[in-house]
PDB file of N, CA and C in Angstrom:
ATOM      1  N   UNK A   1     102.681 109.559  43.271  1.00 44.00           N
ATOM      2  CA  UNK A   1     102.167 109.889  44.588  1.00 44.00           C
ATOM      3  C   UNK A   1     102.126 108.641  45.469  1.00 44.00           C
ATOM      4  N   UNK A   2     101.788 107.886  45.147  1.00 43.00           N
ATOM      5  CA  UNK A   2     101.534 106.558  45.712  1.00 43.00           C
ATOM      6  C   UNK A   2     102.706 105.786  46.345  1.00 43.00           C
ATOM      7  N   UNK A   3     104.100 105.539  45.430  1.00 46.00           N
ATOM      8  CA  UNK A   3     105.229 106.041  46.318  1.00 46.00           C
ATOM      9  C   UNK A   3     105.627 106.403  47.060  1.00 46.00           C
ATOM     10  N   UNK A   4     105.039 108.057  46.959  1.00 43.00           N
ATOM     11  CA  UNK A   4     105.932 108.835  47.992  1.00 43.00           C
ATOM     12  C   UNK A   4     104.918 108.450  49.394  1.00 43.00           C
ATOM     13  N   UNK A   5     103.639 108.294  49.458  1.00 43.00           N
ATOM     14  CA  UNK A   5     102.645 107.730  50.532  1.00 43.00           C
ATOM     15  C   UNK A   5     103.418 106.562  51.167  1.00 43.00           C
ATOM     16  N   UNK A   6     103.638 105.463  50.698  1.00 47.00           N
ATOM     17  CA  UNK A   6     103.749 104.170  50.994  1.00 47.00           C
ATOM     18  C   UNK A   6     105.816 104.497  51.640  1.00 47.00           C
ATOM     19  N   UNK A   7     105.690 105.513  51.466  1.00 47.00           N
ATOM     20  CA  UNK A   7     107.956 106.100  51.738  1.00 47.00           C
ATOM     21  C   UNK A   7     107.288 106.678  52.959  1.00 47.00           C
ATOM     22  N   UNK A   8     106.389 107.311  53.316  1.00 46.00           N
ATOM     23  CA  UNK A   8     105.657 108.515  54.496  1.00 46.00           C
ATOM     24  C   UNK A   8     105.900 107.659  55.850  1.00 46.00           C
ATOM     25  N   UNK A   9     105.337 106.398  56.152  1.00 47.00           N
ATOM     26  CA  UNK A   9     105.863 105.899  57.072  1.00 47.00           C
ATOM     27  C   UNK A   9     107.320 105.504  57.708  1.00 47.00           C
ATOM     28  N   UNK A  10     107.852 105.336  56.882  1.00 46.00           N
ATOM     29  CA  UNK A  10     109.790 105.380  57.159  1.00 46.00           C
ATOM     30  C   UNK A  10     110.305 106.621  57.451  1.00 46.00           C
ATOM     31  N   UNK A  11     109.955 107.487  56.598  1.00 44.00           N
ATOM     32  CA  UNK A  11     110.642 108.958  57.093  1.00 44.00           C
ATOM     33  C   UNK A  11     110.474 109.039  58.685  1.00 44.00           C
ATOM     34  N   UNK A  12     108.571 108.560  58.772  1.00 40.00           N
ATOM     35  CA  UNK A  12     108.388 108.949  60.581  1.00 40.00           C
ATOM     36  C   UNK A  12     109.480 108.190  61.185  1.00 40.00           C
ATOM     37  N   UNK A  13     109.170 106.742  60.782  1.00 42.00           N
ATOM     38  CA  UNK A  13     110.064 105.808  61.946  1.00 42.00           C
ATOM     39  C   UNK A  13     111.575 106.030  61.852  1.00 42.00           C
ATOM     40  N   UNK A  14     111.938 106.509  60.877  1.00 44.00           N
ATOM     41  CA  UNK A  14     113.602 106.945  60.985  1.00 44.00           C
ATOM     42  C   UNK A  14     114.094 107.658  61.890  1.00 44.00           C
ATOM     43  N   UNK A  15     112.869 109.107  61.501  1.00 37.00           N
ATOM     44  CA  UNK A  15     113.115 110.214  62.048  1.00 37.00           C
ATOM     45  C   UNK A  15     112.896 110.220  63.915  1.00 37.00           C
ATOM     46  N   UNK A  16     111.908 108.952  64.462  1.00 41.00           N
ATOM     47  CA  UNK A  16     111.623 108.758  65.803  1.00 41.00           C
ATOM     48  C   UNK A  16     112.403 107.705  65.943  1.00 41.00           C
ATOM     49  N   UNK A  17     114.044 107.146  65.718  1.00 67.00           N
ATOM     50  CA  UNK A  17     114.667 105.531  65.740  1.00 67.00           C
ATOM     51  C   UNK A  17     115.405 105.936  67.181  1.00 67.00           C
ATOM     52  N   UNK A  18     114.986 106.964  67.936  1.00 91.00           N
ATOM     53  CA  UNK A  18     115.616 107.171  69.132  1.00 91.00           C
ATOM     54  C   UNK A  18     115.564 106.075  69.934  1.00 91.00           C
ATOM     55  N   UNK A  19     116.322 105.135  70.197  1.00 96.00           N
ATOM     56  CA  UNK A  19     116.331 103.741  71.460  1.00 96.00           C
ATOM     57  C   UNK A  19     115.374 104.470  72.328  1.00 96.00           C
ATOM     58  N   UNK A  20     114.440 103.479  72.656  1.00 96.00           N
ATOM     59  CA  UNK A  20     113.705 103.583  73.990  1.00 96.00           C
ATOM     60  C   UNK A  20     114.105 102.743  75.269  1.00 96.00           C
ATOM     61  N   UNK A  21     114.789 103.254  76.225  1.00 97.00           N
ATOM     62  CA  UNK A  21     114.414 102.770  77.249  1.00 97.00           C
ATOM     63  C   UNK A  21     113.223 102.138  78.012  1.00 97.00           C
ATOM     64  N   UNK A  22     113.413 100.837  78.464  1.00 97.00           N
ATOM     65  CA  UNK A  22     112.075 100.458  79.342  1.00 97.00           C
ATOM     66  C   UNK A  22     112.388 100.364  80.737  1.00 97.00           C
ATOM     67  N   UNK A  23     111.162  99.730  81.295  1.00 97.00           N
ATOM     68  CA  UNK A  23     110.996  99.704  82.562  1.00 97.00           C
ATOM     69  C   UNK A  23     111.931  98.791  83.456  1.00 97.00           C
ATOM     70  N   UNK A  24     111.849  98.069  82.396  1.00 96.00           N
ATOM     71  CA  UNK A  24     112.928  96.404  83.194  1.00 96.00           C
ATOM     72  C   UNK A  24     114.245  96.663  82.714  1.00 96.00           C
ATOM     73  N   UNK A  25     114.650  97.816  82.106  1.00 95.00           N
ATOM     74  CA  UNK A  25     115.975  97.759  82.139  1.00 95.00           C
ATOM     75  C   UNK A  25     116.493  97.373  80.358  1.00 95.00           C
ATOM     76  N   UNK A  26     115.361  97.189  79.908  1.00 97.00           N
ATOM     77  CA  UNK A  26     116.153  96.485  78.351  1.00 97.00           C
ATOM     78  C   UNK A  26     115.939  98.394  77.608  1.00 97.00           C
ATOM     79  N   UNK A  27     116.126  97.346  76.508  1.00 98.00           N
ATOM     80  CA  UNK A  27     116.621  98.767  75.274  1.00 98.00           C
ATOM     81  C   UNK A  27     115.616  98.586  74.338  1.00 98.00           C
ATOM     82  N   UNK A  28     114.424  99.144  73.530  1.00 98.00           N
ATOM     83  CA  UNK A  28     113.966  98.857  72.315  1.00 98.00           C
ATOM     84  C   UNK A  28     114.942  99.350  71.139  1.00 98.00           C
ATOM     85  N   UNK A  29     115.383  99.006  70.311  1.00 97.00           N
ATOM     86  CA  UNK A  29     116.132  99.652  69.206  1.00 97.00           C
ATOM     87  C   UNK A  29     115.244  99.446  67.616  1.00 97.00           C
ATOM     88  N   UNK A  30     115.508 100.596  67.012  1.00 97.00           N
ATOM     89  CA  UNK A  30     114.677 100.404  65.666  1.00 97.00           C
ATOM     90  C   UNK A  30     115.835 100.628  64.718  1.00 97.00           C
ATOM     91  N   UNK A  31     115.407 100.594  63.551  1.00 96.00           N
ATOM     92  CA  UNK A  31     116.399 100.392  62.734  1.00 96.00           C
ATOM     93  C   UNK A  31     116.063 101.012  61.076  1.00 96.00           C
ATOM     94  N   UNK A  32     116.026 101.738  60.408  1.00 95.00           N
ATOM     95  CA  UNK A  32     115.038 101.612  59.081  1.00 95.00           C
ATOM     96  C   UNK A  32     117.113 101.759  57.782  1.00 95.00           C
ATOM     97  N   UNK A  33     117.070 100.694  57.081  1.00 96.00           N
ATOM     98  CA  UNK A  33     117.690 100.143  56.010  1.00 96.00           C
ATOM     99  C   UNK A  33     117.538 100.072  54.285  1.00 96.00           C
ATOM    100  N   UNK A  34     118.302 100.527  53.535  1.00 96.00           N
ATOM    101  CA  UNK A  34     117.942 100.525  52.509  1.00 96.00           C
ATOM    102  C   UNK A  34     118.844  98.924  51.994  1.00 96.00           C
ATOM    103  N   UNK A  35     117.270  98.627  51.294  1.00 96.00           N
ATOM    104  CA  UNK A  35     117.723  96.681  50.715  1.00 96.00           C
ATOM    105  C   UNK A  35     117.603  96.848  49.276  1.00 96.00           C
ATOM    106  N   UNK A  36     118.044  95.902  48.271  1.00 95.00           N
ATOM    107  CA  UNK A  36     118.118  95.464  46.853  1.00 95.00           C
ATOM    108  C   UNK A  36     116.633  94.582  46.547  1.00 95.00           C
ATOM    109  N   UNK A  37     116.422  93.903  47.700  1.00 94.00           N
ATOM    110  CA  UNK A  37     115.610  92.525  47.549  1.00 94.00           C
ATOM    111  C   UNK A  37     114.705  92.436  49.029  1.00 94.00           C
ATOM    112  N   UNK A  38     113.632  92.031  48.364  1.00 92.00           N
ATOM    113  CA  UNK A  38     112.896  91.727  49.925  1.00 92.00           C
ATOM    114  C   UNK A  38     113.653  90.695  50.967  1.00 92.00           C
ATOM    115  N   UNK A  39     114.181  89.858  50.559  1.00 94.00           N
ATOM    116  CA  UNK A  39     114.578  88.723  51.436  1.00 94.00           C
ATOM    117  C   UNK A  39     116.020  88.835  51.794  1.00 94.00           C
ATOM    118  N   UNK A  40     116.119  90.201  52.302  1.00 94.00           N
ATOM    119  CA  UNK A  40     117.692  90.941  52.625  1.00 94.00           C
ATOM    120  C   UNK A  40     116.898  91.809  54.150  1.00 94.00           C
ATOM    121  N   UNK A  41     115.583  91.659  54.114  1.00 96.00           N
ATOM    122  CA  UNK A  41     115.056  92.792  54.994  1.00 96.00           C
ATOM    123  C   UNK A  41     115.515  92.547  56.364  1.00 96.00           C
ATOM    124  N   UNK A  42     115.269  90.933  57.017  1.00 96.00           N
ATOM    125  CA  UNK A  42     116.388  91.076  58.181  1.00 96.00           C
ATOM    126  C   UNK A  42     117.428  90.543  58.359  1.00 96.00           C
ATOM    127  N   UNK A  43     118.341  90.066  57.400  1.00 96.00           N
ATOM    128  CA  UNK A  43     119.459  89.648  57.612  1.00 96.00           C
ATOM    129  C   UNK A  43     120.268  91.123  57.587  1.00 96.00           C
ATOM    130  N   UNK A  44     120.223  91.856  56.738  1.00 96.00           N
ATOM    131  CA  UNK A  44     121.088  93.497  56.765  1.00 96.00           C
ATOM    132  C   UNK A  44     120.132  94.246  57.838  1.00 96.00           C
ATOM    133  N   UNK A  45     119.080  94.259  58.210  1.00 96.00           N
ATOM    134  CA  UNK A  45     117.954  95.141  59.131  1.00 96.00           C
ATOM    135  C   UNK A  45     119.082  94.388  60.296  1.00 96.00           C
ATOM    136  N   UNK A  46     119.201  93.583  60.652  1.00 96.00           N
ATOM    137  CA  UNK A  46     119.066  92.855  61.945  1.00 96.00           C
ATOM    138  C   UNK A  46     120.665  93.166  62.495  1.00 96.00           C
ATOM    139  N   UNK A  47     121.822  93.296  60.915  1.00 96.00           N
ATOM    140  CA  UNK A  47     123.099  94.006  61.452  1.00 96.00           C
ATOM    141  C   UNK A  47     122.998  95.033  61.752  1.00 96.00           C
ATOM    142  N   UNK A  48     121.951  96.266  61.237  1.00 96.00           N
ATOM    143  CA  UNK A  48     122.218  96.889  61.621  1.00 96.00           C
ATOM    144  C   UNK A  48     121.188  97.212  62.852  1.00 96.00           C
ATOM    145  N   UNK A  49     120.594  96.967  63.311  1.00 97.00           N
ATOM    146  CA  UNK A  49     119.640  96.217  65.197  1.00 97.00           C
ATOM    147  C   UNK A  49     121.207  96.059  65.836  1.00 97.00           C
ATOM    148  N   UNK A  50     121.934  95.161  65.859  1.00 97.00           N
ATOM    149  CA  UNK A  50     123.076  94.432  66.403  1.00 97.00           C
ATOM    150  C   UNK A  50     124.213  96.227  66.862  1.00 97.00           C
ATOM    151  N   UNK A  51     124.385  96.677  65.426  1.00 96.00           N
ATOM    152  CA  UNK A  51     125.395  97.817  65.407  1.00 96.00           C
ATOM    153  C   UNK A  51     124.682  98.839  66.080  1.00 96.00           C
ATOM    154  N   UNK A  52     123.135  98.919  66.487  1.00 96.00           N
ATOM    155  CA  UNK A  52     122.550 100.023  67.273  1.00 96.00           C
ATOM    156  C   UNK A  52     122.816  99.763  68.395  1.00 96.00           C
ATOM    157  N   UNK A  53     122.494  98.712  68.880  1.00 97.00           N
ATOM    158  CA  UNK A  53     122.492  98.119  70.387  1.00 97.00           C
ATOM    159  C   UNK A  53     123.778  98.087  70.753  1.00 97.00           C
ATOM    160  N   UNK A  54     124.603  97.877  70.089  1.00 97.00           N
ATOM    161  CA  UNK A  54     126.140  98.129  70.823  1.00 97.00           C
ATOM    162  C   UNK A  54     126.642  98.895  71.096  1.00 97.00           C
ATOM    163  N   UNK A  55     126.313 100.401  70.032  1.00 96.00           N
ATOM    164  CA  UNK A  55     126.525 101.875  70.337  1.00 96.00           C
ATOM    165  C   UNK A  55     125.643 101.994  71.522  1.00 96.00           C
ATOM    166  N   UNK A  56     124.038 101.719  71.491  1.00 97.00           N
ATOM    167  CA  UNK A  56     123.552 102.020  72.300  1.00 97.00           C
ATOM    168  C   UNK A  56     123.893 101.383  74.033  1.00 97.00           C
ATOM    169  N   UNK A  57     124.043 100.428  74.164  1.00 97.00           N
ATOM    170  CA  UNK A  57     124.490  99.653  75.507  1.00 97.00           C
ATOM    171  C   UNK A  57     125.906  99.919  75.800  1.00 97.00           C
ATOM    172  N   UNK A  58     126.857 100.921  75.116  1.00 95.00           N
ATOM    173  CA  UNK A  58     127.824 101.301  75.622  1.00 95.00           C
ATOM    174  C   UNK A  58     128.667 100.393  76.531  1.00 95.00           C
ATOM    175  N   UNK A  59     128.992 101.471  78.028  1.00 95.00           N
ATOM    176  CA  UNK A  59     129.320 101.050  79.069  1.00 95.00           C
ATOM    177  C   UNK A  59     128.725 100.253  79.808  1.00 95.00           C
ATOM    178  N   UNK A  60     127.343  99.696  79.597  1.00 95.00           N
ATOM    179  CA  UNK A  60     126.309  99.328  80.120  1.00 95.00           C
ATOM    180  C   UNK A  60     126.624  98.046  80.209  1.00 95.00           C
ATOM    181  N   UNK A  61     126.980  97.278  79.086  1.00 96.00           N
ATOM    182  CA  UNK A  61     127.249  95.964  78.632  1.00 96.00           C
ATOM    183  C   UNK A  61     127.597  95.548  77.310  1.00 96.00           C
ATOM    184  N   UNK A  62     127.412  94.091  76.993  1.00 97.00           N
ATOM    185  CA  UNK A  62     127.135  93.720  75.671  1.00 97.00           C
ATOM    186  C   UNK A  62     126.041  93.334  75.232  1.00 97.00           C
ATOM    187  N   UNK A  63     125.490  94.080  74.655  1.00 98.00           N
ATOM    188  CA  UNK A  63     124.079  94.021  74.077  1.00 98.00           C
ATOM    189  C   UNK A  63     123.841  92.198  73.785  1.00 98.00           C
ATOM    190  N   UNK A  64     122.103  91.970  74.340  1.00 98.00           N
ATOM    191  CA  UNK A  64     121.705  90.650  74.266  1.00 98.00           C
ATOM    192  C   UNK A  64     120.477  90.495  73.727  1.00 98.00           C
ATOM    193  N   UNK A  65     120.029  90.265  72.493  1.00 98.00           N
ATOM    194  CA  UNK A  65     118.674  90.298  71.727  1.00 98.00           C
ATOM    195  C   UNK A  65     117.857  89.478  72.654  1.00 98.00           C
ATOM    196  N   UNK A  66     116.801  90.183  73.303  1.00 97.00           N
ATOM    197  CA  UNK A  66     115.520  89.589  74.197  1.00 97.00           C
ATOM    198  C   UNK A  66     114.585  88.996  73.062  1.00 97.00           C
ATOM    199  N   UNK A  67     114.259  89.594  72.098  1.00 94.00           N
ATOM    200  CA  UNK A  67     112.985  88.932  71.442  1.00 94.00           C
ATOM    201  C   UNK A  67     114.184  88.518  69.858  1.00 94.00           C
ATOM    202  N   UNK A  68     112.963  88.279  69.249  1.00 95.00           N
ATOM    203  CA  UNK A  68     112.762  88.131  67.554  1.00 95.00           C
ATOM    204  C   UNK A  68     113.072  89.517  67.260  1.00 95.00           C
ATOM    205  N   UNK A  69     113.424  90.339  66.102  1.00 97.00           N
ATOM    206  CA  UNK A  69     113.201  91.143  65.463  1.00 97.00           C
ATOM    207  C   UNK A  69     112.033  91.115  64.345  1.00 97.00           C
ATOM    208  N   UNK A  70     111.827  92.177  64.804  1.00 97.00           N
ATOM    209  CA  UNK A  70     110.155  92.568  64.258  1.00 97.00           C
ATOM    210  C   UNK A  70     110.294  93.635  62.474  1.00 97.00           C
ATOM    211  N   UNK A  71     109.686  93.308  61.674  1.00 96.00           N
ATOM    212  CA  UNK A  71     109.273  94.276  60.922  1.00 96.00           C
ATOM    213  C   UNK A  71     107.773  94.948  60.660  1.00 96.00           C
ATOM    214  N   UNK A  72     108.140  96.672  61.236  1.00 96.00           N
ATOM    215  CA  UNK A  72     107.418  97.224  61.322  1.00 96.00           C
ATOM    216  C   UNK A  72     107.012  98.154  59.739  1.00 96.00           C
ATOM    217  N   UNK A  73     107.793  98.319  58.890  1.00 95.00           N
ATOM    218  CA  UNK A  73     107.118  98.800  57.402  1.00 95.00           C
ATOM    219  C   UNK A  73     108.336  98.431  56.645  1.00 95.00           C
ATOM    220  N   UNK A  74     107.820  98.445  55.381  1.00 95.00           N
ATOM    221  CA  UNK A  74     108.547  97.881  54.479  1.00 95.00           C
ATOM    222  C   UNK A  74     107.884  98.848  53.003  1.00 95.00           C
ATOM    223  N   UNK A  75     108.797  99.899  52.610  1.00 96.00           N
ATOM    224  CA  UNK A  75     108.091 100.456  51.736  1.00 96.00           C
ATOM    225  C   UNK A  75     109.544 101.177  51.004  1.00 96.00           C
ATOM    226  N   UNK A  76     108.862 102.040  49.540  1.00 95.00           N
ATOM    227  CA  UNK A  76     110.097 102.709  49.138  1.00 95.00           C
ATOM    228  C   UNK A  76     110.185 103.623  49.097  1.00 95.00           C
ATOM    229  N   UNK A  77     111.591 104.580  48.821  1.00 93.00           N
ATOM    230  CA  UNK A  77     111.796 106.029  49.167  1.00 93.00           C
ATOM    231  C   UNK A  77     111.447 107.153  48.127  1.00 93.00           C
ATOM    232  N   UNK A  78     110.732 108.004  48.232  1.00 93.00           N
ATOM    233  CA  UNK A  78     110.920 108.914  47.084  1.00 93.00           C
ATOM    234  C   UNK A  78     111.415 108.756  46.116  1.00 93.00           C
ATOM    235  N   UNK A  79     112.772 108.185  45.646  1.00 94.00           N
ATOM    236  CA  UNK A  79     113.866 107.746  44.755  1.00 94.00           C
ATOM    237  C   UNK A  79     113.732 106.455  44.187  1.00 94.00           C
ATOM    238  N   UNK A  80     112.480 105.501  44.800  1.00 94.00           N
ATOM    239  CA  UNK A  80     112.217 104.493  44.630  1.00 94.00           C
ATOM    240  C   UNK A  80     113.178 103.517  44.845  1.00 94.00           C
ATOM    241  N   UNK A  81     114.032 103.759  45.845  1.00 95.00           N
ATOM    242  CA  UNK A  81     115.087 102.665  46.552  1.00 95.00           C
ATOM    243  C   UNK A  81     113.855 102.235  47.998  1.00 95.00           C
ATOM    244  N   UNK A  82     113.972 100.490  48.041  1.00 97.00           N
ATOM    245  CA  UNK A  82     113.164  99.683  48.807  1.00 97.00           C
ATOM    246  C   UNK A  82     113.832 100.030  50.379  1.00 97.00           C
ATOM    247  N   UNK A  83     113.115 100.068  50.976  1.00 96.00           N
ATOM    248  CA  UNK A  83     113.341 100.462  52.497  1.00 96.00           C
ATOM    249  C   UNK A  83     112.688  99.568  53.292  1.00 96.00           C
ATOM    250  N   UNK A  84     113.314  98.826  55.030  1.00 97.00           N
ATOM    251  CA  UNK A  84     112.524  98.572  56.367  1.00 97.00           C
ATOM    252  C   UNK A  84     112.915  99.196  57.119  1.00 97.00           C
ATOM    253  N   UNK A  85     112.005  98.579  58.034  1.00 96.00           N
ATOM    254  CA  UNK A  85     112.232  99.339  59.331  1.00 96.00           C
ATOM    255  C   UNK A  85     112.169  97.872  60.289  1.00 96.00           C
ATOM    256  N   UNK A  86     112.884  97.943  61.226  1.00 97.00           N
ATOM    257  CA  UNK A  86     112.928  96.964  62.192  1.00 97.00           C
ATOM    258  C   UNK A  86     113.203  97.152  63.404  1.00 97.00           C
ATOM    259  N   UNK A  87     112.511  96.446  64.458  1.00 97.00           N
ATOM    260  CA  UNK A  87     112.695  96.670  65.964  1.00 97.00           C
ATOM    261  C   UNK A  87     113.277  95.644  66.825  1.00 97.00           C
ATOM    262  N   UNK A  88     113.586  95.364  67.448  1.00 98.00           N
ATOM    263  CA  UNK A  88     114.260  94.353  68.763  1.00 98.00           C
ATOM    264  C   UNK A  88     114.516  94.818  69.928  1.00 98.00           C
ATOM    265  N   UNK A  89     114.397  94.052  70.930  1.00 98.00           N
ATOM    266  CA  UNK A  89     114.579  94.402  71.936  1.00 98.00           C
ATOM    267  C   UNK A  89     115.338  94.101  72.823  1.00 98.00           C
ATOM    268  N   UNK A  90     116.696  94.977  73.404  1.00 98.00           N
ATOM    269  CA  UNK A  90     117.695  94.206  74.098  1.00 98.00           C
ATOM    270  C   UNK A  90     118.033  94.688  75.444  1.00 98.00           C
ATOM    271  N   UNK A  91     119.066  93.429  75.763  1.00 98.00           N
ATOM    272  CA  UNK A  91     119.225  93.768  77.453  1.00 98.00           C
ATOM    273  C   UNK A  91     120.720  94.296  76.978  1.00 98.00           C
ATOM    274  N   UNK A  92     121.486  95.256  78.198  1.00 98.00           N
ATOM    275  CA  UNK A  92     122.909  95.386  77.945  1.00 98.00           C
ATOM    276  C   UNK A  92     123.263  94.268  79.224  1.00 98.00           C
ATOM    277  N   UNK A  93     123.730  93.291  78.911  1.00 96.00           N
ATOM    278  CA  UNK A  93     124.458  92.241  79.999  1.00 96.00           C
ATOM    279  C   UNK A  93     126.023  93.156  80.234  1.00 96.00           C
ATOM    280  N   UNK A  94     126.146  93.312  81.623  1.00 90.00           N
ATOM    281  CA  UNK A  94     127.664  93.797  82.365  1.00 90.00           C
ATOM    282  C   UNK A  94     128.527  92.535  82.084  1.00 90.00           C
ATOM    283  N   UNK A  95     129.544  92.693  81.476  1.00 74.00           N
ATOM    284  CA  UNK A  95     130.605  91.687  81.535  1.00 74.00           C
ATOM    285  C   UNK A  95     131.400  91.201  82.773  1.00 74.00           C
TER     286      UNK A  95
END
């Protein structure tokens, strides 16, 4: 049980990883990743941040990381494969 509790938060944030638009024009993007090792959480989290923001900023531009990337949970799946979740926040710069 305890597992599947500590997996309950990823399902949400997966299931809500819809890019948010903000006010000033940037992009929030989330991200949730399945890792081997804790110290994989944002180097593979953060490609795939990079591969959201580029789908996401389209025509818009080329996606430009405004902050740090953030980790928001770090837990495992039902199956007991280790999971994050990660956020950043980007501008699409017009070429």
């Amino acid at each position: 049980i305890l597992g599947f509790l500590s997996a309950v938060p990823l399902m949400f944030a997966a299931a809500g990883a819809a890019p948010q638009w903000l006010e000033d024009g940037t992009v929030l993007i989330s991200a949730t990743v399945e890792i081997s090792k804790p110290d994989q959480a944002f180097g593979k989290g953060g490609k795939a941040l990079d591969a959201l923001a580029l789908e996401t900023c389209g025509e818009k531009g080329k996606p430009r990381q405004v902050d740090e990337p953030r980790l928001n949970a770090m837990g495992r799946t039902p199956q007991g494969k280790m999971q994050v979740t990660l956020s950043a926040i980007y501008a699409c710069d017009a070429e």
